[in-house]
Coordinates of C-alpha atoms in Angstrom, one line a residue:
X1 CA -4.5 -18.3 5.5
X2 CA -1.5 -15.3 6.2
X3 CA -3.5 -12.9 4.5
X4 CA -1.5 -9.2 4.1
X5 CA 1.7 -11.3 5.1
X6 CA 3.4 -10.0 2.8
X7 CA 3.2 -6.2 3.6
X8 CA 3.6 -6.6 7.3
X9 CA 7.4 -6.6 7.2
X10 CA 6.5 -2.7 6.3
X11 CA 6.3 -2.0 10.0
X12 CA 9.9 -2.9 11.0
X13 CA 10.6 0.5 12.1
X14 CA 7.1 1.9 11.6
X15 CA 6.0 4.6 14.4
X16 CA 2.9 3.6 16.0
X17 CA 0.0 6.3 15.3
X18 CA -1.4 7.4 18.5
X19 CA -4.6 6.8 19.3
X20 CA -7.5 7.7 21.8
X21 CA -7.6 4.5 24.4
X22 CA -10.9 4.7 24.6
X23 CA -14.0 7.4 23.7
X24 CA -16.5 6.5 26.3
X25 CA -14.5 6.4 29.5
X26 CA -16.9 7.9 32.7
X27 CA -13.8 9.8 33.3
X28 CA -14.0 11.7 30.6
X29 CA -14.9 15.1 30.2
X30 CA -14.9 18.0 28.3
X31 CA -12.4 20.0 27.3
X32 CA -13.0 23.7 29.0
X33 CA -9.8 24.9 27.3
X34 CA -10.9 25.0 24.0
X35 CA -12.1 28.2 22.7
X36 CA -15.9 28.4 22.0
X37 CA -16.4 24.8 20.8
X38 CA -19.9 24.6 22.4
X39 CA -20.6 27.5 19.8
X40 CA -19.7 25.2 17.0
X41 CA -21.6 22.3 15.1
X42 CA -20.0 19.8 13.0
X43 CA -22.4 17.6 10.4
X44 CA -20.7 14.4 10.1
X45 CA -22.2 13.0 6.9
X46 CA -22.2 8.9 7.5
X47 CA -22.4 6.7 10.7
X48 CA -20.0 4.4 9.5
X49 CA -17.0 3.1 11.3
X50 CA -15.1 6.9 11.0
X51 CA -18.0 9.3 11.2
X52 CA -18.6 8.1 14.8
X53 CA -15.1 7.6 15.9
X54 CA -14.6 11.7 15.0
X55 CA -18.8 12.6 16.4
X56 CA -17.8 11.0 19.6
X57 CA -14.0 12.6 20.0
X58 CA -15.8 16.0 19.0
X59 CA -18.7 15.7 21.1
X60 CA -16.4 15.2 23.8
X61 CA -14.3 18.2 23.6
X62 CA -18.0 20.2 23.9
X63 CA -18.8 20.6 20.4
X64 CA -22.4 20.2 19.1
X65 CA -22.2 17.3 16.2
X66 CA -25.2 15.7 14.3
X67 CA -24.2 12.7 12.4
X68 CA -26.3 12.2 9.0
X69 CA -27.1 9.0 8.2
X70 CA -28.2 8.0 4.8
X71 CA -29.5 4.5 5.6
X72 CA -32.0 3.3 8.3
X73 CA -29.2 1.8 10.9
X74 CA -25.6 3.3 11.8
X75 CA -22.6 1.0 11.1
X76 CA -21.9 1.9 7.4
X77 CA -19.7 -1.4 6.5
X78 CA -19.8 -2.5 10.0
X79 CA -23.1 -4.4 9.0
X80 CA -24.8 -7.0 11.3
X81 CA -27.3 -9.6 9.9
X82 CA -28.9 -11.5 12.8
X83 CA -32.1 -12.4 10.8
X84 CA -30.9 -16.5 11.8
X85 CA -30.5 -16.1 15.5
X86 CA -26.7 -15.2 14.9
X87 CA -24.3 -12.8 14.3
X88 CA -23.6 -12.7 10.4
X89 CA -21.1 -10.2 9.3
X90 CA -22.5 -9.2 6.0
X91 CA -19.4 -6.4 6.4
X92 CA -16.0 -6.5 8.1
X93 CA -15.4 -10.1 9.9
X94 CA -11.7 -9.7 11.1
X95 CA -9.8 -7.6 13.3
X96 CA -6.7 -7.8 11.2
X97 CA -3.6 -8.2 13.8
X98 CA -4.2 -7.4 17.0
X99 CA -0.8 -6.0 18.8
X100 CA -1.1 -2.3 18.7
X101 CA -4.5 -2.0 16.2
X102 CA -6.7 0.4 18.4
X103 CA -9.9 -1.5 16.6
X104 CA -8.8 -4.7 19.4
X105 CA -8.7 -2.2 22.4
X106 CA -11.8 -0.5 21.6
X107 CA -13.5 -4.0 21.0
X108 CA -12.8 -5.3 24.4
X109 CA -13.7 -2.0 25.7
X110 CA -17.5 -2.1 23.4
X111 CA -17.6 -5.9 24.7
X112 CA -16.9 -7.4 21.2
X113 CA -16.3 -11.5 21.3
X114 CA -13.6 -12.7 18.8
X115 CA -11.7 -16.2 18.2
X116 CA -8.2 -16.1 17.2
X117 CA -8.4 -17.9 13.7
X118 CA -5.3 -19.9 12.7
X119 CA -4.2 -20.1 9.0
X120 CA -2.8 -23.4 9.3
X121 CA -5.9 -25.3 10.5
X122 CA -7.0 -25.9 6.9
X123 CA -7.2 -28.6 4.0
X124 CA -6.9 -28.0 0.2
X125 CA -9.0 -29.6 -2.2
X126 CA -8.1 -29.8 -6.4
X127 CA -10.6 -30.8 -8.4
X128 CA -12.3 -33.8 -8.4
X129 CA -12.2 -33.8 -4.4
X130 CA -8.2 -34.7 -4.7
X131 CA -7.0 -33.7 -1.2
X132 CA -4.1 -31.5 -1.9
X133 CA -1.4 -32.1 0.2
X134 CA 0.0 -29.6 2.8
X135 CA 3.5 -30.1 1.3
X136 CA 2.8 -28.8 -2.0
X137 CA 0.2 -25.9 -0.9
X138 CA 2.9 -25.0 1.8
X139 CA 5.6 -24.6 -1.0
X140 CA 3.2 -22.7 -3.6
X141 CA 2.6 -20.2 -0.5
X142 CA 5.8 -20.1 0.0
X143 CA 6.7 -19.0 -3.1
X144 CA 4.0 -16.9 -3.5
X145 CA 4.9 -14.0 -1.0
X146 CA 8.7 -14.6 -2.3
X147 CA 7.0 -13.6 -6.0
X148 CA 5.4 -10.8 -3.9
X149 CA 8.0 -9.3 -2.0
X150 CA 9.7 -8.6 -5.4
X151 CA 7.2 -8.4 -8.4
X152 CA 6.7 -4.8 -7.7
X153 CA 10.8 -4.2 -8.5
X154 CA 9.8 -5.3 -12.4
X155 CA 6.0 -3.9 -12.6
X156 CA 5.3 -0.6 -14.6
X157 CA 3.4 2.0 -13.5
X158 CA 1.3 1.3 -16.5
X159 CA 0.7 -2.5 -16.3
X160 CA -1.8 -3.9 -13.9
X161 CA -0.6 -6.8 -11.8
X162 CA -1.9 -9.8 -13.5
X163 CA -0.3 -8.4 -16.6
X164 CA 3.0 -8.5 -15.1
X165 CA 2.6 -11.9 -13.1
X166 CA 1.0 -13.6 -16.5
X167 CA 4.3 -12.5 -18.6
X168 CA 7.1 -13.4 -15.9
X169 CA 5.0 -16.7 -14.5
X170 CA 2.8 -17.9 -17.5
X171 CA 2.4 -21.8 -16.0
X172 CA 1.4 -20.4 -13.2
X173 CA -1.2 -17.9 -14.2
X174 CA -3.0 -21.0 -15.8
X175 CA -2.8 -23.5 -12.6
X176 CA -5.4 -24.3 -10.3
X177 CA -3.5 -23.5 -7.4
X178 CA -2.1 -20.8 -8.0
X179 CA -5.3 -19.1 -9.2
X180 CA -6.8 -19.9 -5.8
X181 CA -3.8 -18.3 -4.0
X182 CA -3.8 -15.2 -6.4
X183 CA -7.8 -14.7 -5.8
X184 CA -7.7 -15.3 -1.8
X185 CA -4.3 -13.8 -1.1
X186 CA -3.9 -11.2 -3.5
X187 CA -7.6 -10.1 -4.9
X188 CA -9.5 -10.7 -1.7
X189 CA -6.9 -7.7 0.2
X190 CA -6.3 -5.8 -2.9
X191 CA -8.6 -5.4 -6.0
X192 CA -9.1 -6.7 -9.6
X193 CA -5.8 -8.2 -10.4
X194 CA -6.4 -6.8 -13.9
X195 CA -7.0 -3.4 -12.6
X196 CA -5.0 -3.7 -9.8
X197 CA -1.3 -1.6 -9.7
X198 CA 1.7 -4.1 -10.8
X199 CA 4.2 -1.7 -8.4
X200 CA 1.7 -0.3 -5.7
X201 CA -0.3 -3.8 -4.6
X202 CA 2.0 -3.9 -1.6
X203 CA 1.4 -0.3 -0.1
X204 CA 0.1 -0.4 3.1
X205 CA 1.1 -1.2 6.4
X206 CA -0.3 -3.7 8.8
X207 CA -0.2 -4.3 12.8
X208 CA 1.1 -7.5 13.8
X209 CA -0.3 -10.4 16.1
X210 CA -2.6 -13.2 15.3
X211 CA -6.3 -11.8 13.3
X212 CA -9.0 -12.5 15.3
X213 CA -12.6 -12.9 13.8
X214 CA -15.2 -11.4 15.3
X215 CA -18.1 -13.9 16.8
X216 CA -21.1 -11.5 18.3
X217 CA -21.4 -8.8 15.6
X218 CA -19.5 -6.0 14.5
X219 CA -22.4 -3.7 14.5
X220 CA -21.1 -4.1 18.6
X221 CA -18.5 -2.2 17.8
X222 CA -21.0 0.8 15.5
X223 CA -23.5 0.9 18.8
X224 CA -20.7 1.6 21.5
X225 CA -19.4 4.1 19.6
X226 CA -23.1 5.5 18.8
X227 CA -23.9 6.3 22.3
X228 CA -25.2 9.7 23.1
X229 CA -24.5 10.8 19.8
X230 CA -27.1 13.2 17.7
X231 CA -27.5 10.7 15.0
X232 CA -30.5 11.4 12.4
X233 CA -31.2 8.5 9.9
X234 CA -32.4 8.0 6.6
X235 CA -31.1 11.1 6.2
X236 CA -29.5 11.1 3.0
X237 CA -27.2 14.2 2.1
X238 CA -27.4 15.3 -1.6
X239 CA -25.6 19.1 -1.9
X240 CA -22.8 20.6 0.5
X241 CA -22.7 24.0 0.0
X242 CA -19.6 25.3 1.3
X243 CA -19.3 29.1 -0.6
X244 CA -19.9 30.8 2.9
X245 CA -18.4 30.7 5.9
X246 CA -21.8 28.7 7.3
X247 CA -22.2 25.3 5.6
X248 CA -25.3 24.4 4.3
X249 CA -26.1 20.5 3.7
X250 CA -29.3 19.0 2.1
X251 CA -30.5 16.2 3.0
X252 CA -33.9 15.2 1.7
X253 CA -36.1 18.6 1.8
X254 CA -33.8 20.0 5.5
X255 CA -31.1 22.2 5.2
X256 CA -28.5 21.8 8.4
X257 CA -26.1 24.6 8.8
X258 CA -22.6 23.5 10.4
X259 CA -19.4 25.6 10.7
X260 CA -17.6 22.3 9.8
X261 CA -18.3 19.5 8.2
X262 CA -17.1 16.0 8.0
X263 CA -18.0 13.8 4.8
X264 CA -17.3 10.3 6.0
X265 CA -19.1 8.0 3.0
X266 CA -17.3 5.6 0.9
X267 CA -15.1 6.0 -2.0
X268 CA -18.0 4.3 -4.6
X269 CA -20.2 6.9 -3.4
X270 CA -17.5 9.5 -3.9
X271 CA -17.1 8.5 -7.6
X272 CA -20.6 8.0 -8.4
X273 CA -21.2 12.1 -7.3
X274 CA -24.2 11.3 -5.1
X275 CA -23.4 14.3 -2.7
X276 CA -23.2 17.9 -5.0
X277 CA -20.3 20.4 -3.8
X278 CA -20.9 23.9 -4.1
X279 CA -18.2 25.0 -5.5
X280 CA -16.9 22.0 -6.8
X281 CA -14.3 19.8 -5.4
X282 CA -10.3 20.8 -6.4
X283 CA -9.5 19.2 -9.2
X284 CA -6.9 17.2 -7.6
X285 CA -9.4 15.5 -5.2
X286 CA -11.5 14.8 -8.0
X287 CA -8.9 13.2 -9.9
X288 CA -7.7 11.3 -6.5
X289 CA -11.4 9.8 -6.2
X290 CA -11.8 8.7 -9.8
X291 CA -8.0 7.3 -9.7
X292 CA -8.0 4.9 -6.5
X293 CA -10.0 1.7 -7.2
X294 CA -12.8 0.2 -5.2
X295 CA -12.8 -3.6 -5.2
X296 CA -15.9 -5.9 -4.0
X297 CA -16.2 -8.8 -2.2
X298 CA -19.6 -10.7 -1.6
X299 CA -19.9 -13.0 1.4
X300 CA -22.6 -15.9 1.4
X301 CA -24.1 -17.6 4.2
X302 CA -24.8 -21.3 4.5
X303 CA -26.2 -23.0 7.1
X304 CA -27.7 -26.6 7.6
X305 CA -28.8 -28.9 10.6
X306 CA -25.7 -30.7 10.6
X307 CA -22.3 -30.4 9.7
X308 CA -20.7 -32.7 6.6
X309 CA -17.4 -31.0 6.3
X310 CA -13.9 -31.3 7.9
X311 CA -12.9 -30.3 11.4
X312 CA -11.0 -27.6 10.4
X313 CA -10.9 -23.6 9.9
X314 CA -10.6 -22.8 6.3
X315 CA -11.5 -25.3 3.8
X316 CA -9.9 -24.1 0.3
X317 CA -11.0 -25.2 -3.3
X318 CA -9.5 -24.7 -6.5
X319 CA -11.5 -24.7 -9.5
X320 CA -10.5 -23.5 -13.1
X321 CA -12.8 -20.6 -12.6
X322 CA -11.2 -17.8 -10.1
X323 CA -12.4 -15.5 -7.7
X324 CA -15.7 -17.8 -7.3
X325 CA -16.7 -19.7 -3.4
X326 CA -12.9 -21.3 -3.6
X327 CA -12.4 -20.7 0.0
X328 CA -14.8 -21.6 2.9
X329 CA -14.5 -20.7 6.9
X330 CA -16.2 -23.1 8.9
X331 CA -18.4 -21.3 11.0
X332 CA -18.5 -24.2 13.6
X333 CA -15.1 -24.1 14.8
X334 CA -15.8 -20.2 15.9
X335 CA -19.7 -20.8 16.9
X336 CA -20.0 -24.6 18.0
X337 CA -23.8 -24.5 17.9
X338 CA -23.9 -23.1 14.3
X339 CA -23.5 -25.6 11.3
X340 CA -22.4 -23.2 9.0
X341 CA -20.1 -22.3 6.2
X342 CA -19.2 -18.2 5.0
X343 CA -17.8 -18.5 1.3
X344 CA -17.1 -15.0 -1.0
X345 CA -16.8 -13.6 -4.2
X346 CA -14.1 -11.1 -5.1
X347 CA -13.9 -8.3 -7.8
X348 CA -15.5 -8.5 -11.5
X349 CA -16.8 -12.2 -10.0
X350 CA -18.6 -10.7 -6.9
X351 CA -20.1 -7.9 -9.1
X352 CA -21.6 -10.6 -11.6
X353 CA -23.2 -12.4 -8.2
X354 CA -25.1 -9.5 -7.6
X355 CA -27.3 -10.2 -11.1
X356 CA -27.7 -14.0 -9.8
X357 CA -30.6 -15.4 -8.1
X358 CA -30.2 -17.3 -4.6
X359 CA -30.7 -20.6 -6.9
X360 CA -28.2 -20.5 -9.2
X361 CA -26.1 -19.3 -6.1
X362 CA -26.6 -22.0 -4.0
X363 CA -26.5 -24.8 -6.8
X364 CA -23.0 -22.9 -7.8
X365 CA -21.8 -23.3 -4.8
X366 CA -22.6 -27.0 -3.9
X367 CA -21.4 -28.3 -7.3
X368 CA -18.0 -27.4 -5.5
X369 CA -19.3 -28.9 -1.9
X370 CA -20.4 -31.9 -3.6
X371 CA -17.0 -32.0 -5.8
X372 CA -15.2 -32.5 -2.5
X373 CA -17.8 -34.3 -0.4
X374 CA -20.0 -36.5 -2.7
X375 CA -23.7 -36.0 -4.5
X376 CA -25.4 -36.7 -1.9
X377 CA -24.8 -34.2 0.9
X378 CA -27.8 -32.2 1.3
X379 CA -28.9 -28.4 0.1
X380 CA -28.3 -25.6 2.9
X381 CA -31.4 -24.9 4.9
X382 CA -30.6 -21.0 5.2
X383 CA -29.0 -18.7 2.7
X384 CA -27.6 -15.6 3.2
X385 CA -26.1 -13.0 1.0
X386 CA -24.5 -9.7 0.4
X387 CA -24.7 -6.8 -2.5
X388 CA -22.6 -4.0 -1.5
X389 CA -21.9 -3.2 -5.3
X390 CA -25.3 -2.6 -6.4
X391 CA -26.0 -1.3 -2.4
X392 CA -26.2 3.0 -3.4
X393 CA -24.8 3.5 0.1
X394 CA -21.4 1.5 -0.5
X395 CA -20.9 0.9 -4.2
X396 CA -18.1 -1.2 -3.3
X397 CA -16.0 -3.1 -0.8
X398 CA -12.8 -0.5 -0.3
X399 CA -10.2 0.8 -1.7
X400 CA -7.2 -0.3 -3.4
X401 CA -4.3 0.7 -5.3
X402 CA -5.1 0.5 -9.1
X403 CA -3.0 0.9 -11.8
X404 CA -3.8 5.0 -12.3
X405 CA -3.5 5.0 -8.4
X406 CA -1.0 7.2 -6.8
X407 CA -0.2 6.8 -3.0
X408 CA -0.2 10.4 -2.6
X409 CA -3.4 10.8 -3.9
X410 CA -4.7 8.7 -0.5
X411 CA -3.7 11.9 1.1
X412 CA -5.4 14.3 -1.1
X413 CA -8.4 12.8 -0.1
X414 CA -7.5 13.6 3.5
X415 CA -6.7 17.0 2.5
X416 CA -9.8 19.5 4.2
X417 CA -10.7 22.5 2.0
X418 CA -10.5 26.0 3.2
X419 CA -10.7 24.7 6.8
X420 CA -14.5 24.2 6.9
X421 CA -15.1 20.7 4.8
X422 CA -13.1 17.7 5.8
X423 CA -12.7 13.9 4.6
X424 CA -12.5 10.9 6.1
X425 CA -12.7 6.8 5.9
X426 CA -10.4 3.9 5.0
X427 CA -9.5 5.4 1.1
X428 CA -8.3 8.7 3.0
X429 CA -5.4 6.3 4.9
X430 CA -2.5 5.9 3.0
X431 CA -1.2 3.2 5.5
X432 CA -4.3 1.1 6.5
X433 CA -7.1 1.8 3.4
X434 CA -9.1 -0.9 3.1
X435 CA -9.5 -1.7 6.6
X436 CA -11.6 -0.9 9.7
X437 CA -8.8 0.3 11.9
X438 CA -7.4 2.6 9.1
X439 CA -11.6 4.2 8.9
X440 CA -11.1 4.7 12.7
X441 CA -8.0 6.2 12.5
X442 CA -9.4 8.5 9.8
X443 CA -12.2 9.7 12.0
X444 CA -10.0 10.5 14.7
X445 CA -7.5 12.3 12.3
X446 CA -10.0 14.4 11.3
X447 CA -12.0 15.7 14.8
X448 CA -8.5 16.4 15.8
X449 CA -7.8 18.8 12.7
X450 CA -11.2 20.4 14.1
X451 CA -10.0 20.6 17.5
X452 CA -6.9 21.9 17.1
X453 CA -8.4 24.9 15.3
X454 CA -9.9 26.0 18.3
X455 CA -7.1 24.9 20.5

């Protein structure tokens, strides 16, 4: 499915960002020019995609940097079930267009496997296993980013975007289809459709090329850029105490002293005030926090001993319900020896999950299998599943644009205070929040602002 296609006609014109080509080249070295950076430690609070992307550019421009890590493995997002045998990304799957995005060049470079995944290897099913035909889902899609690339032109700042859509294109907000394309298109990328902006849902900007799906783990990615970093886990920070010109963090009964620091963690634990600042935050990064939304998606593992299903890539569904295991990847097209299927659960529907047990998942899930393949396929023989609203570490997915959102309060978040306390990760990336390369970029933003103090 052409997921973000609609926002990627954005970069007609766009400047690319500069990036580093890669972090753990032999050839490089420190950088003997800056002034006293050996006499300086940076905390970087999370060892998500971001906090090692800036621990690793600082650390080679002769700084000393310990990374705090509040859970027992590094990644953040970037999270890696291999439980099965396999690589099961419980996080980030895709490497969302690969011409230019510095996440493809540092892949090849960490020795990351991906498959190019094509949108149109798919079939639709309606209910009552009707196999939709590619003429009429073509035409919906179609239409679709047409409604999208212009919807925004009648929103209201005030109105959330199913609001809008319901009141210009009430048949459609009650068809089966177009449910499905709204939930996988719109709600997947973006946020509750009920919460989400009606005249900010296409912000954002997007490199081009085909998206490529990662097949060995993107916790590949999190343990290149780990290496020879100072990382301390379960380390959990609580207070920043920023009042002096030495930083003091707690985490557990330690206090770290840094002359900068870099809070990487996610929005949802942002807004949920697990870390204390001393003195409090500025009111306008407060209200920027609080204002941006955090969406929530839930991916679910099945796997049996053989496959039932088509030979394709995507197989879509489209019950009354929305939001709920409509859409399928076929696992075996990417990883011939595994018989499986990844489904997900997006927004206020991927929240309720979290309060279901794996048997009312599974039997939810194959009442739509069985809709479309007949009673008497069999039950999965492995499960897997994901929480990352209930997980305290994530409290979310990532950000989007809600209806209180402001795009300039993405750059408030990026905003460092007095010098000394700095922010990063995917909500602080006006262009590319929500994704990996837009935490990366984040990271790397940041170390520089560092850097160029010294420089």
């Amino acid at each position: 499915m052409k997921r973000r296609e609609f926002i990627r006609e954005g970069l007609l014109g766009f400047p690319m960002l500069l990036f580093l080509p890669t972090l753990l080249g032999s050839a490089c070295k420190k950088d003997d020019d800056l002034n006293h950076a050996g006499d300086k430690t940076v905390v970087v609070v999370g060892a998500g995609i971001s906090g090692l992307a800036a621990a690793q550019l600082l650390k080679q421009k002769g700084f000393r940097v310990i990374v705090l890590e509040s859970q027992d493995r590094i990644g953040g997002r970037l999270r890696t079930n291999r439980s099965l045998g396999f690589a099961f990304d419980e996080g980030a799957s895709w490497i969302h267009g690969i011409d230019g995005n510095p996440i493809a060049t540092v892949a090849q470079q960490a020795g990351m496997g991906t498959f190019e995944t094509d949108d149109e290897i798919r079939k639709s099913y309606d209910v009552g296993g009707v196999l939709r035909s590619s003429v009429e889902y073509d035409a919906a899609e179609d239409e679709l980013y047409t409604i999208l690339n212009s919807l925004y032109q009648q929103g209201n700042p005030t109105l959330s975007f199913e609001t809008v859509f319901q009141a210009l294109y009430p048949l459609k907000a009650n068809d089966r289809l177009w449910k499905f394309l709204l939930s996988t298109y719109v709600t997947f990328d973006t946020g509750d459709l009920d919460r989400l902006s009606s005249t900010l849902y296409h912000e954002g900007e997007e490199f081009g090329g085909p998206e490529h799906i990662v097949t060995n783990g993107y916790d590949t990615l999190a343990t290149f850029l780990s290496q020879g970093l100072n990382i301390q886990v379960n380390q959990k920070v609580s207070d920043i105490d920023y009042t002096q010109s030495t930083i003091k963090i707690t985490h557990g009964i330690t206090i770290t002293e840094a002359d900068y620091v870099i809070v990487t963690v996610p929005l949802g634990v942002l807004k949920a005030n697990h870390i204390a600042f001393t003195p409090e935050l500025p009111a306008a990064k407060q209200n920027a926090i609080q204002k941006i939304g955090m969406n929530c998606v839930n991916k679910f593992l099945l796997v049996w001993d053989t496959s039932f299903w088509d030979e394709v890539q995507y197989i879509s569904y489209t019950p009354d319900e929305k939001d709920l295991f409509n859409y399928f990847v076929n696992l075996k097209k990417i990883n011939p020896g595994l018989n499986g299927l990844m489904t997900f659960a997006y927004a206020e529907q991927a929240r309720l999950t979290e309060t279901m047990t794996d048997t009312e998942l599974i039997e939810k899930m194959m009442t739509h299998l069985k809709d479309i393949y007949g009673t008497s396929i069999p039950y999965p023989k492995h499960f897997l599943r994901t929480k990352w609203q209930s997980n305290e570490h994530t409290l979310g997915a990532y950000a989007y644009t809600a209806v209180e959102t402001e795009m300039p309060h993405f750059d408030v978040l990026a905003e460092s205070i007095k010098d000394r306390l700095f922010f990063a990760g995917e909500h602080t990336e006006a262009d590319y929040f929500s994704t990996v390369h837009g935490a990366y970029l984040s990271g790397l933003r940041e170390a520089q602002k560092i850097i160029d103090l010294l420089g």
